[in-house]
Amino acid sequence: MHDDRRITEVRLDRFVRERIIPAVYTRTVPLNLSTWDVPDEPVTVMEALRHDFVPQEPGAAWGKPWGTKWLRLQGDVPQSWGTDPDTTVEIVVDLGFTTEAPGFQCEGIAWRPDGTIIKAISPRNQYIPLKLLGSGMAVDFYVEAAANPDVAQGWTFAATPYGDKATAGTAPQYRLGHIAIAELNQTVWELQQDIWTLSGLMHELPMEQPRRHEILRALERMMDAMDPDNIAGTAAAGRQVLAEVLSRPAYASAHQLVATGHAHIDSAWLWPVRETIRKCARTFSNVVALMDEDPDFVFSCSSAQQLAWMKEFYPELFGRIREKVKAGQFVPVGGMWVESDTNMPGGEAMARQFVEGKSFFLNEFGIECREAWLPDSFGYSAALPQIVKSAGSRWFLTQKISWNQINRMPHHTFNWEGIDGTRLFTHFPPVDTYNSELSARDLAHAERNYRDHGRGTTSLVPFGYGDGGGGPTREMLAAAHRTADLEGSPKVRVGSAESFFAEAEEEYSALPVWVGEMYLELHRGTYTSQAQTKRGNRRSEHLLREAELWCATATVRTGGSFTYPAAELKRLWRLVLLQQFHDILPGSSIAWVHQDAERNYAAISAGLEALIAEAAAALLGEGPHDFLLNAAPHARDGVPALGAAERQAAGQPATVLEQDGGYVLDNGVIRAVLDADGLIASLSDYASGREAIAPGQRGNLLELHRDTPNEWDAWDIDAFYRRNVTRLDQAQAVRVETHGQSAVVVVERVAGSSPVTQRIVLAPGSDSLEITTAVDWQESEKLLKLGFALDVRADRSASETQFGHVFRPTHVNTSWEAAKFEICAHRWIHVAEPGYGVAVSNSSTYGHDVTRNIREDDGGTTTTVRLSLLRAPKFPDPAADRGHHELTVTIRPGAGIAEAVEEGYRTNLAPRMVRGAKPAEPLFTVGNAALVIEAVKLAEDGSGDVIVRLYESLGQRSAGLLTANFPVAKAYATDLLERPVEAPGVAPAGDGGVTLALRPFQLVTLRFVR
């Protein structure tokens, strides 16, 4: 037999392109258009409909970047249309779409004249069934068209002006396309889906497999059986030819796929939050319209924030969603407020993502999500398993680790073990995308890629256009139905994530285990980009801690005369949680997003400062005394943890003396020697007498690197950055300043074109040296690092994460270790050898690197800790980080983990002095400093009960007594949602106390009934 395979395949491609696709719509009639352009920001539908619409010619250019154009579409359906049972009438609206990148260009949503949503219009979903208009054969409706610019620009990562309204310009971005009433031939459309499924499958099958050639010849016979001049009349015959190959059942051992509809909508990214709200409405309106057509369709929606927006801004659509939730088709998943970053949010913020998300789903729908759902976050903290389980969930899903640059995860279904030993059933969909089209390529990849064959048989495939929204289409559902039981293909079943997890958990019991963080070997620059956003997040987290603590204390201590501001605290928490979305906090969004974030953080700060001031006034009364409000979990300056009292002298005054052209700072606790350029030549603590700085090396060394990643500018730091570095070891000026009893040295430098001023401060009684670096950052594609070369033989570093810390090797024995050349730490990082360590804390920095080197002269080990202070990527925000920054770092010699924990809180909770009449006793005291209270608040249910969240902080077994210093009826352990649970190591002790015997890093939430 001669091989004419390619000839037939080329014939098929042209047959589909030139014959089938044009015949889907047999007849069209253009609509009359009139329009109104919104002057600036979007308006509500009712406001838009009040305006005068003017006639619009077809094919007109429209859409300044981020603008909105309202179209009114009017016409009459010809009387003869729709009478054939094989045809239906639709409206086709092309706003000027391109075929690529749905969700990253113009979009629209159709409205009835009464202000109710019909469905969305998007690049691959341009139709509106006539029956949805509810107006018989007359057509009269509106389209709200959003001129969202293509910021991605083909993913060239070139600087673009479109991310900021101030630079985006006003030139029209689009040109209206075909807008008409159209008659859909259902048989031709179904034939098109048959061909798409079979042709795709054919190309995925091995050449030597008979099934591939069987499909090819069936497609050939289909073309022979049809009349190219009468596609509509012969489509049924074509389908009949293909029926036999479509009916062949799948292999008994075929991989099984649970396909769940999905639309990963980034809550902000290459568009602002205000546009995300409209993207959600567009996507969800499409989803419920599909559900009306297909009762088997199931859609997974992961973000409570996005549904809260629907409730607020689109109540009619939200009502329809609520009905589909009841029907089991629209399924809330994940149980988080947003799909947050998990590397940088603090422990309490990570917990609140689940508290707010799960509570919203429970209150609005009566649904409790049992899976955590984070397909696109940039790596996964080792603390997550415990947090997820503490929220009452049992499963975890992600996709992003498939993006690893170097190493492949060895499993797709496994138990993930966190820092405390909690294990969580976890699944990576082997399809390697959360935006599947259910194409044969996707399905075949999922089956071939699945790494647990022989142990498991099932995986999950989320399908639907995402990132910019859009969601599933009728074509995808057609593909799912055709591959339910099809020879050569995995078996596809449309269902919920919960049904998948339950099935997978039951069939796959002896799971492999992955221990520790799931580090993404990519996007390491997200620990540093957009430093002001990160500073706002860190500051907001600590202000929320203070506000809840003092408001709870004032409520309890005043007997109720102070009213706990629960609603306002919830509002502010939710705003902070929104900004922790995985493209906002990581700094990977357009300028508009980060401008909004900074405005939000300023408002959050003002709101929380007002709450703290009101609570402090109620708690302390009016008086002449100055009190320190100590919100830290450790005593400070004689003031107990979580209490307010008069501050005691911290210790002997610090001195600064000139020596050998440099300066010596000393306070009787530590001693620092600065050279003539303001670098730390020596740092020691009097308790150990040991030198922390490596011989001949320096601390406080700023280094400027070239930062030109291969792609994903704001996201990535590539390892080759280290090969191009400028040491900023020359000072322009060094001077001493007087600041109370503190010793202060000011150093001025220049980093490239950016002036840098450092204030090096040693306070009375302080165990650490504080360095505040102020930079007027004007660089482009540069990375600023601050380093400390330490005389410590550390084979690993400890980095704070949520409710504990994670160890990472400092060596690069394997590719897994080499890939971690940039790591994330929260408030502190610690390096040590047995008996001695050094802690470095920060006020808002997350990116770090730790390297080691053996010295030739003495054989000692230099461990260098560096913090990534600032970056300057060009995409997606070409002016990222330009401007003024202040970043504070402390270095504490002779520190263990306990001291590192204390230093982290000290650096981030600045002394708060308030004038009043009387001190305030802490609501709680703990008998062991290893047990750290992270949150004190009143219960979510408004009962007035007091909630305490604490954790074991040292990574060891720790026991102690937690005492409530107010009348308590009873105390018991709860989950994060404040529901009673059994907690190991927790037991009532009488008089409102609780005895604790906790495992390493154990997280405990306690409820005290007043």
CSV table of C-alpha atoms in Angstrom, one decimal, residues 39 153 221 230 236 272-273 319 325 330 374 613 669 723 741 778 819 848:
chain,number,residue,atom,x,y,z
A,39,PRO,CA,-15.9,58.7,28.9
A,153,GLN,CA,2.2,41.5,23.1
A,221,ARG,CA,-14.5,8.3,3.4
A,230,ASN,CA,-23.6,21.2,-0.3
A,236,ALA,CA,-25.6,13.9,8.1
A,272,PRO,CA,-6.7,45.9,37.1
A,273,VAL,CA,-9.0,44.6,39.8
A,319,GLY,CA,-28.8,34.5,42.2
A,325,VAL,CA,-24.7,25.6,43.2
A,330,PHE,CA,-21.5,25.3,39.9
A,374,LEU,CA,-3.9,26.6,44.0
A,613,ALA,CA,-6.0,54.5,68.9
A,669,VAL,CA,25.8,43.7,74.8
A,723,ARG,CA,28.4,36.5,37.1
A,741,GLN,CA,21.1,57.0,73.8
A,778,GLN,CA,16.4,54.8,39.4
A,819,ALA,CA,17.9,25.1,41.8
A,848,HIS,CA,17.4,35.8,50.1
